[in-house]
Amino acid sequence: MRKFIVFIGEIFFIACLQSVAEVFMNINEKSYQAKILNMACFCGSLYLLLKYVFDNIIKDLISYINF
């Protein structure tokens, strides 16, 4: 459960960083910067999700399905 809480905290931190960065950038005038920021945050969150899944969930499933 502790690893899940850390994972959720990391995702929340990325969301907070994205929100703060959007405030400092003028999103209406520079839409390409907003797209790059959104893609970077999405990729970072996806990386953390895949890392969590492969490190915790897949390892547990393999141990349960041990032939």
mmCIF file with all atom_site columns, C-alpha atoms in Angstrom:
data_model
loop_
_atom_site.group_PDB
_atom_site.id
_atom_site.type_symbol
_atom_site.label_atom_id
_atom_site.label_alt_id
_atom_site.label_comp_id
_atom_site.label_asym_id
_atom_site.label_entity_id
_atom_site.label_seq_id
_atom_site.pdbx_PDB_ins_code
_atom_site.Cartn_x
_atom_site.Cartn_y
_atom_site.Cartn_z
_atom_site.occupancy
_atom_site.B_iso_or_equiv
_atom_site.pdbx_formal_charge
_atom_site.auth_seq_id
_atom_site.auth_comp_id
_atom_site.auth_asym_id
_atom_site.auth_atom_id
_atom_site.pdbx_PDB_model_num
ATOM 1  C CA . MET A 1 1  ? 0.000  0.000   0.000   1.00 0.00 ? 1  MET A CA 1
ATOM 2  C CA . ARG A 1 2  ? 2.920  2.314   0.720   1.00 0.00 ? 2  ARG A CA 1
ATOM 3  C CA . LYS A 1 3  ? 4.213  2.007   -2.847  1.00 0.00 ? 3  LYS A CA 1
ATOM 4  C CA . PHE A 1 4  ? 0.776  2.885   -4.192  1.00 0.00 ? 4  PHE A CA 1
ATOM 5  C CA . ILE A 1 5  ? 0.613  6.029   -2.041  1.00 0.00 ? 5  ILE A CA 1
ATOM 6  C CA . VAL A 1 6  ? 4.067  7.055   -3.298  1.00 0.00 ? 6  VAL A CA 1
ATOM 7  C CA . PHE A 1 7  ? 2.917  6.425   -6.878  1.00 0.00 ? 7  PHE A CA 1
ATOM 8  C CA . ILE A 1 8  ? -0.193 8.578   -6.424  1.00 0.00 ? 8  ILE A CA 1
ATOM 9  C CA . GLY A 1 9  ? 1.961  11.295  -4.843  1.00 0.00 ? 9  GLY A CA 1
ATOM 10 C CA . GLU A 1 10 ? 4.308  11.307  -7.839  1.00 0.00 ? 10 GLU A CA 1
ATOM 11 C CA . ILE A 1 11 ? 1.393  11.634  -10.269 1.00 0.00 ? 11 ILE A CA 1
ATOM 12 C CA . PHE A 1 12 ? -0.068 14.455  -8.157  1.00 0.00 ? 12 PHE A CA 1
ATOM 13 C CA . PHE A 1 13 ? 3.320  16.212  -8.166  1.00 0.00 ? 13 PHE A CA 1
ATOM 14 C CA . ILE A 1 14 ? 3.458  16.052  -11.973 1.00 0.00 ? 14 ILE A CA 1
ATOM 15 C CA . ALA A 1 15 ? -0.072 17.482  -12.183 1.00 0.00 ? 15 ALA A CA 1
ATOM 16 C CA . CYS A 1 16 ? 0.868  20.327  -9.825  1.00 0.00 ? 16 CYS A CA 1
ATOM 17 C CA . LEU A 1 17 ? 4.005  21.115  -11.835 1.00 0.00 ? 17 LEU A CA 1
ATOM 18 C CA . GLN A 1 18 ? 1.966  21.193  -15.027 1.00 0.00 ? 18 GLN A CA 1
ATOM 19 C CA . SER A 1 19 ? -0.573 23.563  -13.508 1.00 0.00 ? 19 SER A CA 1
ATOM 20 C CA . VAL A 1 20 ? 2.115  25.910  -12.204 1.00 0.00 ? 20 VAL A CA 1
ATOM 21 C CA . ALA A 1 21 ? 3.952  25.880  -15.531 1.00 0.00 ? 21 ALA A CA 1
ATOM 22 C CA . GLU A 1 22 ? 0.735  26.704  -17.401 1.00 0.00 ? 22 GLU A CA 1
ATOM 23 C CA . VAL A 1 23 ? 0.188  29.711  -15.134 1.00 0.00 ? 23 VAL A CA 1
ATOM 24 C CA . PHE A 1 24 ? 3.641  31.108  -15.896 1.00 0.00 ? 24 PHE A CA 1
ATOM 25 C CA . MET A 1 25 ? 3.347  30.482  -19.641 1.00 0.00 ? 25 MET A CA 1
ATOM 26 C CA . ASN A 1 26 ? 0.873  32.398  -21.721 1.00 0.00 ? 26 ASN A CA 1
ATOM 27 C CA . ILE A 1 27 ? -1.035 29.417  -23.089 1.00 0.00 ? 27 ILE A CA 1
ATOM 28 C CA . ASN A 1 28 ? -3.241 31.451  -25.453 1.00 0.00 ? 28 ASN A CA 1
ATOM 29 C CA . GLU A 1 29 ? -0.353 32.947  -27.422 1.00 0.00 ? 29 GLU A CA 1
ATOM 30 C CA . LYS A 1 30 ? 2.055  29.999  -27.383 1.00 0.00 ? 30 LYS A CA 1
ATOM 31 C CA . SER A 1 31 ? -0.004 26.895  -27.980 1.00 0.00 ? 31 SER A CA 1
ATOM 32 C CA . TYR A 1 32 ? 3.002  24.861  -29.139 1.00 0.00 ? 32 TYR A CA 1
ATOM 33 C CA . GLN A 1 33 ? 4.610  25.267  -25.720 1.00 0.00 ? 33 GLN A CA 1
ATOM 34 C CA . ALA A 1 34 ? 1.406  24.109  -24.070 1.00 0.00 ? 34 ALA A CA 1
ATOM 35 C CA . LYS A 1 35 ? 1.323  21.043  -26.318 1.00 0.00 ? 35 LYS A CA 1
ATOM 36 C CA . ILE A 1 36 ? 4.932  20.205  -25.482 1.00 0.00 ? 36 ILE A CA 1
ATOM 37 C CA . LEU A 1 37 ? 4.259  20.661  -21.763 1.00 0.00 ? 37 LEU A CA 1
ATOM 38 C CA . ASN A 1 38 ? 1.165  18.469  -21.910 1.00 0.00 ? 38 ASN A CA 1
ATOM 39 C CA . MET A 1 39 ? 2.987  15.732  -23.816 1.00 0.00 ? 39 MET A CA 1
ATOM 40 C CA . ALA A 1 40 ? 5.927  15.822  -21.397 1.00 0.00 ? 40 ALA A CA 1
ATOM 41 C CA . CYS A 1 41 ? 3.636  15.519  -18.382 1.00 0.00 ? 41 CYS A CA 1
ATOM 42 C CA . PHE A 1 42 ? 1.630  12.760  -20.065 1.00 0.00 ? 42 PHE A CA 1
ATOM 43 C CA . CYS A 1 43 ? 4.785  10.806  -20.911 1.00 0.00 ? 43 CYS A CA 1
ATOM 44 C CA . GLY A 1 44 ? 6.125  11.239  -17.383 1.00 0.00 ? 44 GLY A CA 1
ATOM 45 C CA . SER A 1 45 ? 2.880  9.977   -15.884 1.00 0.00 ? 45 SER A CA 1
ATOM 46 C CA . LEU A 1 46 ? 2.746  7.062   -18.315 1.00 0.00 ? 46 LEU A CA 1
ATOM 47 C CA . TYR A 1 47 ? 6.326  6.131   -17.440 1.00 0.00 ? 47 TYR A CA 1
ATOM 48 C CA . LEU A 1 48 ? 5.520  6.147   -13.718 1.00 0.00 ? 48 LEU A CA 1
ATOM 49 C CA . LEU A 1 49 ? 2.386  4.067   -14.320 1.00 0.00 ? 49 LEU A CA 1
ATOM 50 C CA . LEU A 1 50 ? 4.223  1.442   -16.369 1.00 0.00 ? 50 LEU A CA 1
ATOM 51 C CA . LYS A 1 51 ? 7.054  1.332   -13.839 1.00 0.00 ? 51 LYS A CA 1
ATOM 52 C CA . TYR A 1 52 ? 4.565  0.790   -11.005 1.00 0.00 ? 52 TYR A CA 1
ATOM 53 C CA . VAL A 1 53 ? 2.672  -1.897  -12.921 1.00 0.00 ? 53 VAL A CA 1
ATOM 54 C CA . PHE A 1 54 ? 5.749  -3.874  -13.917 1.00 0.00 ? 54 PHE A CA 1
ATOM 55 C CA . ASP A 1 55 ? 7.502  -3.540  -10.562 1.00 0.00 ? 55 ASP A CA 1
ATOM 56 C CA . ASN A 1 56 ? 4.539  -4.389  -8.351  1.00 0.00 ? 56 ASN A CA 1
ATOM 57 C CA . ILE A 1 57 ? 1.494  -5.823  -10.068 1.00 0.00 ? 57 ILE A CA 1
ATOM 58 C CA . ILE A 1 58 ? 3.169  -8.046  -12.677 1.00 0.00 ? 58 ILE A CA 1
ATOM 59 C CA . LYS A 1 59 ? 5.633  -9.399  -10.099 1.00 0.00 ? 59 LYS A CA 1
ATOM 60 C CA . ASP A 1 60 ? 2.768  -10.331 -7.777  1.00 0.00 ? 60 ASP A CA 1
ATOM 61 C CA . LEU A 1 61 ? 0.777  -11.949 -10.582 1.00 0.00 ? 61 LEU A CA 1
ATOM 62 C CA . ILE A 1 62 ? 3.754  -14.032 -11.658 1.00 0.00 ? 62 ILE A CA 1
ATOM 63 C CA . SER A 1 63 ? 4.285  -15.262 -8.111  1.00 0.00 ? 63 SER A CA 1
ATOM 64 C CA . TYR A 1 64 ? 0.598  -16.315 -7.911  1.00 0.00 ? 64 TYR A CA 1
ATOM 65 C CA . ILE A 1 65 ? 0.655  -18.070 -11.258 1.00 0.00 ? 65 ILE A CA 1
ATOM 66 C CA . ASN A 1 66 ? 3.823  -20.011 -10.598 1.00 0.00 ? 66 ASN A CA 1
ATOM 67 C CA . PHE A 1 67 ? 3.621  -23.299 -12.454 1.00 0.00 ? 67 PHE A CA 1
#
